[in-house]
Coordinates of C-alpha atoms and ligand atoms in Angstrom, one line a residue:
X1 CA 0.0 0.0 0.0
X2 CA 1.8 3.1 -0.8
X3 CA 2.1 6.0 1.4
X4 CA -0.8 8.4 1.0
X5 CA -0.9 11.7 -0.9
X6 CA -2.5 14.1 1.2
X7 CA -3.2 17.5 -1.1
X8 CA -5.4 19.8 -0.4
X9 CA -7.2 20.0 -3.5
X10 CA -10.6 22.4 -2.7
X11 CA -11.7 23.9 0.0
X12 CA -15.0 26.3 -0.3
X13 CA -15.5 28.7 2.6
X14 CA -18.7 29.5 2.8
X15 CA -18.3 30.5 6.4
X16 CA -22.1 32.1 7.8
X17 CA -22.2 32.8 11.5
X18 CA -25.0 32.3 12.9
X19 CA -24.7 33.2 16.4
X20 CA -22.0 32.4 18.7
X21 CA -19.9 29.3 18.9
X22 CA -21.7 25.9 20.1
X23 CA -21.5 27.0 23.4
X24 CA -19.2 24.3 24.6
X25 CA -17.5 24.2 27.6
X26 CA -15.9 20.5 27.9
X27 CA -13.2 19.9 30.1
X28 CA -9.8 18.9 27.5
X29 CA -9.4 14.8 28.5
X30 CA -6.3 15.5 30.7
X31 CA -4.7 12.2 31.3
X32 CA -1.4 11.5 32.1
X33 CA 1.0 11.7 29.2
X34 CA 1.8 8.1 28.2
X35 CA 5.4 6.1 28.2
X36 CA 6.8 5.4 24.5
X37 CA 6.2 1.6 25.8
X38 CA 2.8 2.3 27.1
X39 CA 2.0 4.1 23.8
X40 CA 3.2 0.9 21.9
X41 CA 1.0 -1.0 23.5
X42 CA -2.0 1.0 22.2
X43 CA -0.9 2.4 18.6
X44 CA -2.5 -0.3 16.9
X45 CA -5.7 -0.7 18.9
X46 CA -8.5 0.9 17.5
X47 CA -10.1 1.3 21.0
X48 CA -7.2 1.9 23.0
X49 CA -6.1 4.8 20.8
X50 CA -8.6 7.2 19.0
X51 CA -5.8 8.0 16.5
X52 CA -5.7 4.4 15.7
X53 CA -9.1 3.7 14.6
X54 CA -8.4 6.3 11.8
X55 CA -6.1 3.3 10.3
X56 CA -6.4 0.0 11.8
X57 CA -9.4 -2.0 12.1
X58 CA -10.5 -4.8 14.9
X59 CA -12.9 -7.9 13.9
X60 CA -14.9 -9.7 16.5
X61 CA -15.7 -13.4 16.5
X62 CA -18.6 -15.1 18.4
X63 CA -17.8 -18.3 20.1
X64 CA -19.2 -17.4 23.2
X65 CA -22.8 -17.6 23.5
X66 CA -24.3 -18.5 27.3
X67 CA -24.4 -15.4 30.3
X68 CA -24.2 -15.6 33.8
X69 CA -26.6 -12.5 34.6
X70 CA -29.3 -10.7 33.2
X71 CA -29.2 -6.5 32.0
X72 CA -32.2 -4.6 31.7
X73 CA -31.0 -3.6 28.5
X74 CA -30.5 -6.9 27.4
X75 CA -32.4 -9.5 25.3
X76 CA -30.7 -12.8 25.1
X77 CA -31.9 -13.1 21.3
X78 CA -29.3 -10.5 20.5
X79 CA -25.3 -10.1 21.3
X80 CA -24.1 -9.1 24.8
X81 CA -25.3 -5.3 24.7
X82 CA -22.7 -4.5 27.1
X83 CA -20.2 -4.4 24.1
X84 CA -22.3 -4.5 21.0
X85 CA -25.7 -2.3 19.7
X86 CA -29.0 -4.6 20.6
X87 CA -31.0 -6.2 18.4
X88 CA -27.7 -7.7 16.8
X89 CA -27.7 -11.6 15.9
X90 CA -24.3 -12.6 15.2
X91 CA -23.9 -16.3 13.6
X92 CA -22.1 -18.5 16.1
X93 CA -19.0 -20.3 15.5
X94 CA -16.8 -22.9 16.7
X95 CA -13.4 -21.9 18.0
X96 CA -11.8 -24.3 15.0
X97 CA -14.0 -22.2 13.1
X98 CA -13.3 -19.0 14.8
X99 CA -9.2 -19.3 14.3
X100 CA -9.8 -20.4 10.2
X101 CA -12.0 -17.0 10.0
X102 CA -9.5 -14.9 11.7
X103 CA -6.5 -15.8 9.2
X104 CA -8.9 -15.3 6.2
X105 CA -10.2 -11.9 6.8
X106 CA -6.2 -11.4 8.4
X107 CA -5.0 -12.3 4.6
X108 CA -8.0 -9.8 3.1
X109 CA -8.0 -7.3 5.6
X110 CA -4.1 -6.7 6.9
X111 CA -4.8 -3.7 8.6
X112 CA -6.8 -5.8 11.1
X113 CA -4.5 -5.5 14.2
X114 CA -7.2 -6.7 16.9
X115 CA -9.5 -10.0 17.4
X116 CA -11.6 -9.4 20.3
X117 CA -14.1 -11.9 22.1
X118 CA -17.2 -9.9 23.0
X119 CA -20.5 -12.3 22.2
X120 CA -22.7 -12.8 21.7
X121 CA -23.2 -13.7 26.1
X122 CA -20.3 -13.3 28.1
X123 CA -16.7 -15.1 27.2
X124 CA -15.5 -15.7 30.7
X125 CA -19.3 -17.6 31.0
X126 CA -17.7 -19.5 28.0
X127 CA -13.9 -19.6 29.3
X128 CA -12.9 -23.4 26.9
X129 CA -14.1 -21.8 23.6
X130 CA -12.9 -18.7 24.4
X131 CA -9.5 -19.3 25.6
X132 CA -9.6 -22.4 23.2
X133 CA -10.1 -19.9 20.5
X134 CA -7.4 -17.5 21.6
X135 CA -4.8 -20.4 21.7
X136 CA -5.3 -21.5 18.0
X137 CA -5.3 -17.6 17.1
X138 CA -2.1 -17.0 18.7
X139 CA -0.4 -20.3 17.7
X140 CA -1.5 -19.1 13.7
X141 CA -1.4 -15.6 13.7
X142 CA 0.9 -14.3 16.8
X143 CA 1.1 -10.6 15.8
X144 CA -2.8 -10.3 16.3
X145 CA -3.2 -8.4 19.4
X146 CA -5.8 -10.7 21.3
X147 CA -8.8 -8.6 23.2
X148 CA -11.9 -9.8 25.7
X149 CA -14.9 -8.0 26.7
X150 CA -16.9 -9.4 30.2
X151 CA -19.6 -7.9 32.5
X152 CA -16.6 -9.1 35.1
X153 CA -18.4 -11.5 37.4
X154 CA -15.7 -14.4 36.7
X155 CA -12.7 -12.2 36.3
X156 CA -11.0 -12.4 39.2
X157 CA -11.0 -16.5 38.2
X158 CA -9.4 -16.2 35.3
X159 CA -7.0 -13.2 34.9
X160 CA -3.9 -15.9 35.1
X161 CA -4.8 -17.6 32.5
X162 CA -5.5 -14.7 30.5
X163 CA -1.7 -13.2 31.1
X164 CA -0.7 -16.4 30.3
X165 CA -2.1 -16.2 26.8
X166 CA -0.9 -12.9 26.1
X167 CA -4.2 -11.4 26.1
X168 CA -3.3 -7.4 26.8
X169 CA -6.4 -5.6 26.6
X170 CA -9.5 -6.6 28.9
X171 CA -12.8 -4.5 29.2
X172 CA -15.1 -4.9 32.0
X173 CA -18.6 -3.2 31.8
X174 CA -19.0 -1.5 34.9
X175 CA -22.2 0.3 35.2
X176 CA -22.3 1.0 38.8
X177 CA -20.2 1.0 41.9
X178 CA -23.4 1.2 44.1
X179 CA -25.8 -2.0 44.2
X180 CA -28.7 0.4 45.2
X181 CA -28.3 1.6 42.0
X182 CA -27.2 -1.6 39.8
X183 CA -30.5 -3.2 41.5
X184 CA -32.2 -1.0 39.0
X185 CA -30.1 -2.7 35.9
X186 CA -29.8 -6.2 37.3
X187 CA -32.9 -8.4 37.9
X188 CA -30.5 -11.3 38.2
X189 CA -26.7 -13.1 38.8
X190 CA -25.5 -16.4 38.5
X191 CA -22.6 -17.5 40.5
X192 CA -21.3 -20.7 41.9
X193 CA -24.3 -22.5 40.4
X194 CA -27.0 -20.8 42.3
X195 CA -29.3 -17.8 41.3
X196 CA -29.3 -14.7 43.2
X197 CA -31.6 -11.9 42.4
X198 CA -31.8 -8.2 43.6
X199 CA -29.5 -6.2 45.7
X200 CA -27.7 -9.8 46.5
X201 CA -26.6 -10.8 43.5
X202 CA -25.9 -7.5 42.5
X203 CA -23.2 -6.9 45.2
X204 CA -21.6 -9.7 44.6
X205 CA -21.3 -8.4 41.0
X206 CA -19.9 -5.5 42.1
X207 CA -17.5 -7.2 44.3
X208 CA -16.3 -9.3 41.3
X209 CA -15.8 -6.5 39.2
X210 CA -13.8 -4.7 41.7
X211 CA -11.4 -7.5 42.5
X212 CA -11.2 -8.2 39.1
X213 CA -10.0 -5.0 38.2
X214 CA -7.5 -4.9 40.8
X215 CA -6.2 -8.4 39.1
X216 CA -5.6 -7.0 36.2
X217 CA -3.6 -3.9 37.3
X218 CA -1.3 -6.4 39.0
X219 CA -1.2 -8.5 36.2
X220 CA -0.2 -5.7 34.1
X221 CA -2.8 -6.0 31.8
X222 CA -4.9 -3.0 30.1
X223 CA -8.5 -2.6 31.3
X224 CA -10.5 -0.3 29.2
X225 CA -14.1 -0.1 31.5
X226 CA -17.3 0.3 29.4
X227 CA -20.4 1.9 31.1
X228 CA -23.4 2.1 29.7
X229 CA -25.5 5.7 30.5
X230 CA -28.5 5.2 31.6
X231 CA -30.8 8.7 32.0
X232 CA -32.5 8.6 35.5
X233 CA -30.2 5.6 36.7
X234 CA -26.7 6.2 36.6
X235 CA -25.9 9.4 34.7
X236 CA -25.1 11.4 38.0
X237 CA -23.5 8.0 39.3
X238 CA -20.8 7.7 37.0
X239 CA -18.4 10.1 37.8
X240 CA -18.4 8.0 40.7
X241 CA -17.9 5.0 39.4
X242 CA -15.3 6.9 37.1
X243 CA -13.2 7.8 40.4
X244 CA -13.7 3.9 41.5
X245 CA -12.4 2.8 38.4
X246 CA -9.1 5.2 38.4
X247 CA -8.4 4.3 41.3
X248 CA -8.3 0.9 41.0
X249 CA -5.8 1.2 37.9
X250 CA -8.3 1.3 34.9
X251 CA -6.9 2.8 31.6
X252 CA -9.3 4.0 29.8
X253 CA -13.1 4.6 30.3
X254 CA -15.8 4.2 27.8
X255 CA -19.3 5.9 28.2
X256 CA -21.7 4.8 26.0
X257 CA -25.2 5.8 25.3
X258 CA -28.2 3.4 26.4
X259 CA -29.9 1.6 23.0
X260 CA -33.4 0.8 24.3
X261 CA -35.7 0.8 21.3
X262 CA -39.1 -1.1 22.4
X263 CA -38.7 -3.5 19.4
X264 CA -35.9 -4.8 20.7
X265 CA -38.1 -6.7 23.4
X266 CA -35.3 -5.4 26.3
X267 CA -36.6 -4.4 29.2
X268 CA -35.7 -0.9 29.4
X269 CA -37.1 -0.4 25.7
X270 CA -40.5 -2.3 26.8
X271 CA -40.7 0.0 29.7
X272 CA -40.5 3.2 28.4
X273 CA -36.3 3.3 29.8
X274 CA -35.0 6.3 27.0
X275 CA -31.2 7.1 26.5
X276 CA -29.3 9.9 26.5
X277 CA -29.3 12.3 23.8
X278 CA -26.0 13.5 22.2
X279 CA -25.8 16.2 24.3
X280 CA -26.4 14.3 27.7
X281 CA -24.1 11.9 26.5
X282 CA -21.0 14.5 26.2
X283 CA -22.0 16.5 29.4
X284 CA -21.6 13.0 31.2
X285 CA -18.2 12.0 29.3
X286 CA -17.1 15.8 30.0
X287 CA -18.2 15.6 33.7
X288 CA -16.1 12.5 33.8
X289 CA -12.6 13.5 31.6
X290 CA -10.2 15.5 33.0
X291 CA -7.9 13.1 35.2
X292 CA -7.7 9.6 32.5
X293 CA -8.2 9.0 29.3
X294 CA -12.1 8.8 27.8
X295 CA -13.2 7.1 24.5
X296 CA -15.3 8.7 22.7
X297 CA -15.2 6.8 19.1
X298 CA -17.4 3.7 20.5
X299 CA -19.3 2.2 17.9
X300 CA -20.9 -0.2 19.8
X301 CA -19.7 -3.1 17.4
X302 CA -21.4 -6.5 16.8
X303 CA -20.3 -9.5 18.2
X304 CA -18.8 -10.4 15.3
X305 CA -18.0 -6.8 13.6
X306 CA -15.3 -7.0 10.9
X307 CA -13.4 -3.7 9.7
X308 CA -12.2 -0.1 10.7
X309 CA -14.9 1.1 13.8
X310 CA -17.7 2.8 11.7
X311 CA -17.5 0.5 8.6
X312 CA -19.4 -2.9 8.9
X313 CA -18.1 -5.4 6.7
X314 CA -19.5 -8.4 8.6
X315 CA -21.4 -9.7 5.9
X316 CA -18.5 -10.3 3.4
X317 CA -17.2 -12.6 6.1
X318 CA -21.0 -14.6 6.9
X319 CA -19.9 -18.3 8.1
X320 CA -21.0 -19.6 4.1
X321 CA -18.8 -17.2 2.6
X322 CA -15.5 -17.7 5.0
X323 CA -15.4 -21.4 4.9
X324 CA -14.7 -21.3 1.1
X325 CA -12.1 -19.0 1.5
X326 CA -8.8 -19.9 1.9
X327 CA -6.8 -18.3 4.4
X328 CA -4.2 -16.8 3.0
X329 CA -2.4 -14.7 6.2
X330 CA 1.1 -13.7 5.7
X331 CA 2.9 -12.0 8.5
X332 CA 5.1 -10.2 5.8
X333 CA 2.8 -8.9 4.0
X334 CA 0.8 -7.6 7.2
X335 CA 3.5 -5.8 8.1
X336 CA 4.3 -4.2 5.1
X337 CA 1.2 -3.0 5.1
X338 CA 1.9 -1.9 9.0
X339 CA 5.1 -0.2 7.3
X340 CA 3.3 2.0 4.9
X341 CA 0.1 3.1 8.0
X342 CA 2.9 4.3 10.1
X343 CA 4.0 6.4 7.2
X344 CA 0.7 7.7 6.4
X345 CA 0.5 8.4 10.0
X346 CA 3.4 9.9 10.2
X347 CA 2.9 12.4 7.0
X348 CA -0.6 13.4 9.0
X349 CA 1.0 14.2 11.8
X350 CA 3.3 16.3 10.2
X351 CA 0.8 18.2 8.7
X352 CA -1.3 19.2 12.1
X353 CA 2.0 20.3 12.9
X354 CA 2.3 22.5 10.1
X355 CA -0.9 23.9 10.3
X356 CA -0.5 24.8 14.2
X357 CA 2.4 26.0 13.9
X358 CA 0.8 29.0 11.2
X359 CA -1.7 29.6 12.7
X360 CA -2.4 33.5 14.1
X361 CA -2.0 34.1 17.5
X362 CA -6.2 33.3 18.8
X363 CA -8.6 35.9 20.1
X364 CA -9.0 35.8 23.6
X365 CA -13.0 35.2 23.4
X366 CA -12.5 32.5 20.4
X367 CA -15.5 30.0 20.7
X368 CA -15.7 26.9 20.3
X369 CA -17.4 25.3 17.4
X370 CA -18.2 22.0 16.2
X371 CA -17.6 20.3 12.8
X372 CA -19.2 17.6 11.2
X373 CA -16.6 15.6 8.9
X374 CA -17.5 13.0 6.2
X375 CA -14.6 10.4 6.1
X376 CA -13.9 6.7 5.1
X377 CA -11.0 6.3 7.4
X378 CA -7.8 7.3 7.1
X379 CA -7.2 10.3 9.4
X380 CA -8.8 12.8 6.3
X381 CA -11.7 14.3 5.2
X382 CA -12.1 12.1 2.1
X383 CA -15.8 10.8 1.4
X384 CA -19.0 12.2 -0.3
X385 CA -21.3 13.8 1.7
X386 CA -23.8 11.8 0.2
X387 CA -22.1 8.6 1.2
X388 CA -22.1 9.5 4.6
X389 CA -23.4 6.6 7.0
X390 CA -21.7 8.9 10.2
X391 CA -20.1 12.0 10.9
X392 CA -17.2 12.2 12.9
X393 CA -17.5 15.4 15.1
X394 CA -15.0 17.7 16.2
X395 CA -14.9 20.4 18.5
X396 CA -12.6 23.1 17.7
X397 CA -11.3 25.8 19.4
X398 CA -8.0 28.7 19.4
X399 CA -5.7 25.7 20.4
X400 CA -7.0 22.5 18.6
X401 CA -9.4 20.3 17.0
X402 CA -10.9 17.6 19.0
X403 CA -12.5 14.0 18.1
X404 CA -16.1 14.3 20.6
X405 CA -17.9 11.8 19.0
X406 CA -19.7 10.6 15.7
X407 CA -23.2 10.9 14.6
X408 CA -25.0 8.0 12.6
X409 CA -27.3 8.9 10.0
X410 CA -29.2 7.3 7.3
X411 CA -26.9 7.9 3.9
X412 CA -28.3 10.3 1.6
X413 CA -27.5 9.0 -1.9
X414 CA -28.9 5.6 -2.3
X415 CA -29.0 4.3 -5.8
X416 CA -27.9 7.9 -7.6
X417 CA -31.2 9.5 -5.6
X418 CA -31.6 11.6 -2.8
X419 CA -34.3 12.0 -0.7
X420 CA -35.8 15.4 0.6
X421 CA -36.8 13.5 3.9
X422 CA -33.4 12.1 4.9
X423 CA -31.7 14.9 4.1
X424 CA -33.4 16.9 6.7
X425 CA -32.9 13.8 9.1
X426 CA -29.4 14.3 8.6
X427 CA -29.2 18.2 9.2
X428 CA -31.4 17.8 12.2
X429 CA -29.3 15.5 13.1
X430 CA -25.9 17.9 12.9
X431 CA -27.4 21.1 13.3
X432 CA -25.7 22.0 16.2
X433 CA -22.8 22.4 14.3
X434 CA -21.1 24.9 12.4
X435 CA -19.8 23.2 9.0
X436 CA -19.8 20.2 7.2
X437 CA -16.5 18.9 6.0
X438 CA -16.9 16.5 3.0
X439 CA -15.1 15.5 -0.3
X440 CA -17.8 16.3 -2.1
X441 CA -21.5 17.5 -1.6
X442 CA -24.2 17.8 -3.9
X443 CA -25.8 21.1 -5.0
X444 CA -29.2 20.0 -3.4
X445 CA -27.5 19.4 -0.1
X446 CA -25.1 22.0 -0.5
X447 CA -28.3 24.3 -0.5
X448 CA -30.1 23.1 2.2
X449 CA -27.2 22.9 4.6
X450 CA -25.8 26.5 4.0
X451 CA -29.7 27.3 4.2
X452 CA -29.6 25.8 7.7
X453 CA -26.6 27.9 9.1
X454 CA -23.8 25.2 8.3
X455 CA -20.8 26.1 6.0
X456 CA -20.1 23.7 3.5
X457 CA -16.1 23.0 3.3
X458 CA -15.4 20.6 0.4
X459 CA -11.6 19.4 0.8
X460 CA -9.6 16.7 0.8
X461 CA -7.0 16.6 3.5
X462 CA -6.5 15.8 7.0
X463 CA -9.3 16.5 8.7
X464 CA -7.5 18.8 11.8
X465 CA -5.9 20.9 8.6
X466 CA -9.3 21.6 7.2
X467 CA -11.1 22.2 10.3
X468 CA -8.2 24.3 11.4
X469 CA -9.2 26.6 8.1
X470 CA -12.6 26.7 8.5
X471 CA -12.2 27.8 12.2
X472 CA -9.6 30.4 11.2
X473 CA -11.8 32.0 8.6
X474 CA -14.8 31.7 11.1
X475 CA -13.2 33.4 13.6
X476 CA -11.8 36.2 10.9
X477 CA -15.4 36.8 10.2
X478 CA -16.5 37.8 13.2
Ligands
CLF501 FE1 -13.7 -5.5 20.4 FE2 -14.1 -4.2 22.6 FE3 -11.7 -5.3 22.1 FE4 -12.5 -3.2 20.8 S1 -14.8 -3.3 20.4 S2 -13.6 -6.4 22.4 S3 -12.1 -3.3 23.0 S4 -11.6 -5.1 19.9 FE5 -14.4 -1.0 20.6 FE6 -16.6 -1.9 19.5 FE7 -16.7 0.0 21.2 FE8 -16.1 -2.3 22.0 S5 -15.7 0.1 19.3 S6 -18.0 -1.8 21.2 S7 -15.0 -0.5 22.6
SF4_502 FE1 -26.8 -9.5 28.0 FE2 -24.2 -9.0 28.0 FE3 -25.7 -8.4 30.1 FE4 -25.2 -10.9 29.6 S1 -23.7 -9.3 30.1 S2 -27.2 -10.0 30.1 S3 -25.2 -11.0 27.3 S4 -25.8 -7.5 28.0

């Protein structure tokens, strides 16, 4: 792959203000600065490192099918919603069938860095196939960083043999550090053979996830916790449960929203439970950043998601397709390819630096704005607008341009067409922001957006260059 050109070929200011920045007033996600070796330990995990998901992709297999407790906001049809969006089915597999499935889409797909266990129940519920299926991946394929996902309650049972198999990166989801409060998400836990519901069995949940967390800071292994925001429940909580999990050694904590739609027969989404919007989403994560590091480029990925975060490319790997494919990994070739992303990454990162480092000394009273970017991976600002299945946000202010968060939205341009409805979906859906960033958009679109108050930047670049522009000529406009 060679190393990618990153011009600047268009950008089109259009810049309207329309009152004020977003308003904004996030705290920056202050964690410690990290060690060269702690750093290499994350580069290439797309969840470990928001820089990484630009370039290297994870996949997800599911061997793992039976759960020791019960979530509100799960329904045992679907994968484990503690890692993956609900009302997901993923096709299970064997761990034979697992390992031959990894070195094909490895061979198809060498940016693939990551095979994570997450589904569809809980893999320490399953700990044979799982760990059987980590063996015969590390045995084939040993430069595949190996990755588990559990709701914790067998942690503390198993975090030896996990450091024995070189596993790295364990997330727990950790919803609550109070059982008063997790007696509102768990009917249910099953432990040691014997069912205990309410308060009981949630504090011995709680317990579990606490001891197992401590394991795994002594074990030297990376815990990323995942907490799912619940409106009414635990959204005050979790700075709480953020401070529980620092201390205890976590890396890296994960906030996602609450999925509760009543067809997914959950029993949040049969009773009426909501989640967050957007914006209660970030004023959580912001309430919660500030002393470690927060990921905010969740996707909420399917038990057995294939591909960079955002793209879904499950169903060119469905269990009839993979089994006639031959797997063709080659750790050469892999790394090659590795060779030419760090290069790529490399070039980007000389760029921001070029663009900081002209930039015009800031007003005092800058705002902050947000920017809605259309890309297809890469670090740039590099797809059609009307291609657009998300839009990565930033926030950017006098000093920098921040990943928040993404937006999912229905694509616009579906067979050649687009349609009047959806396109207002999708500008209701980013109106809060200040300009679109896109390869290319549409006259139709291009209308309506600048109609609605957004700017319409059509570039192709790194997306902190071109955001760095825009804001610039924003601010200038004053
Ligand atoms: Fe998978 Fe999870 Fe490992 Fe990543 S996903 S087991 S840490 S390799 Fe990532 Fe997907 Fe979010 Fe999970 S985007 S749902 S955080
Ligand atoms: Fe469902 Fe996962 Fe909770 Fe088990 S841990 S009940 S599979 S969401």
């Amino acid at each position: 792959m060679p190393a990618l050109d990153i011009t600047l070929t268009k950008t089109k200011t259009q810049i309207q203000r329309s009152g004020g920045g977003c308003g904004c007033t996030s705290k920056t996600d202050t964690a410690p600065a990290l060690s060269p070796a702690m750093q290499a330990r994350i580069d290439k995990h797309p969840c470990y490192s928001e820089e990484a998901h630009h370039h290297y992709a994870r996949m997800h297999v599911a061997v793992a099918p039976a759960c020791n407790i019960q979530c509100n906001f799960c329904n045992r049809k679907y994968d484990c919603a503690n890692e993956s969006r609900p009302g997901v089915v993923s096709e299970l597999l064997t761990p034979e069938e697992a390992a031959h499935k990894v070195l094909v889409v490895a061979g198809k797909i060498p940016q693939m860095t990551v095979l994570g266990i997450a589904g569809p129940g809980d893999p320490l519920a399953n700990p044979e196939k799982t760990f059987r299926t980590f063996e015969l991946i590390a045995d084939k394929a040993p430069d595949i960083k190996l990755c588990l996902s559990t709701n914790g309650l067998m942690l503390p049972d198993y975090v030896e043999r996990i450091k024995q198999l070189n596993v790295d990166h364990v997330t727990i989801t950790i919803n609550m550090v109070d059982p008063a409060i997790g007696e509102k998400i768990y009917p249910w836990v099953h432990y040691r053979r014997k069912r205990y519901r309410g308060i009981d069995g949630v504090r011995i949940l709680h317990e579990r996830q606490m001891e197992g967390l401590e394991a795994l800071r002594a074990a030297d292994i990376l815990c990323k916790v995942n907490s799912v925001l619940i409106p009414g429940i635990n959204d005050e909580h979790l700075p709480e449960v953020n401070q529980a999990i620092r201390d205890r050694g976590a890396f890296l904590h994960n906030i996602m929203p609450l999925i509760s739609a009543p067809e997914h027969g959950t029993y949040f989404g049969l009773n009426g439970q909501r989640g967050p919007t957007p914006k209660e989403l970030k004023t959580v994560q912001d309430n919660c950043s500030g002393n470690m590091k927060l990921m905010r480029h969740c996707r909420q990925c399917r038990a057995d998601a294939v591909g960079l975060l955002g793209e879904d490319r499950s169903q060119e790997f469905t269990k009839a397709k993979f089994m006639e494919m031959s797997a063709d990994y080659s750790l050469e070739t892999r790394q090659a390819v590795h060779i030419s992303i760090e290069q790529a990454k490399a070039a980007i990162a000389a760029k921001k630096q070029a663009s900081v480092a002209r930039r015009q000394a800031p007003k005092p009273d800058a705002p902050k704005v947000l920017v809605a970017v259309a890309t297809k991976g890469g670090g740039l600002v590099n797809q059609h607008f009307g291609h657009a299945k998300e839009f990565m946000i930033y926030e950017v202010d006098a000093t920098e341009a921040k990943f928040i968060g993404h937006r999912k939205v229905a694509d616009y341009c579906q067979g050649g067409y687009g349609e009047e409805a959806t396109l207002a979906g999708i500008i209701g859906t980013i109106a809060d922001c200040k300009a679109v960033l896109a390869a290319k958009v549409g006259p139709c679109p291009h209308q309506a957006l600048e109609k609605a108050g957004l700017a319409v930047i059509e570039a192709y670049d790194v997306i902190e260059t071109v955001a760095r522009h825009f804001y610039d000529e924003y601010v200038l406009s004053a």
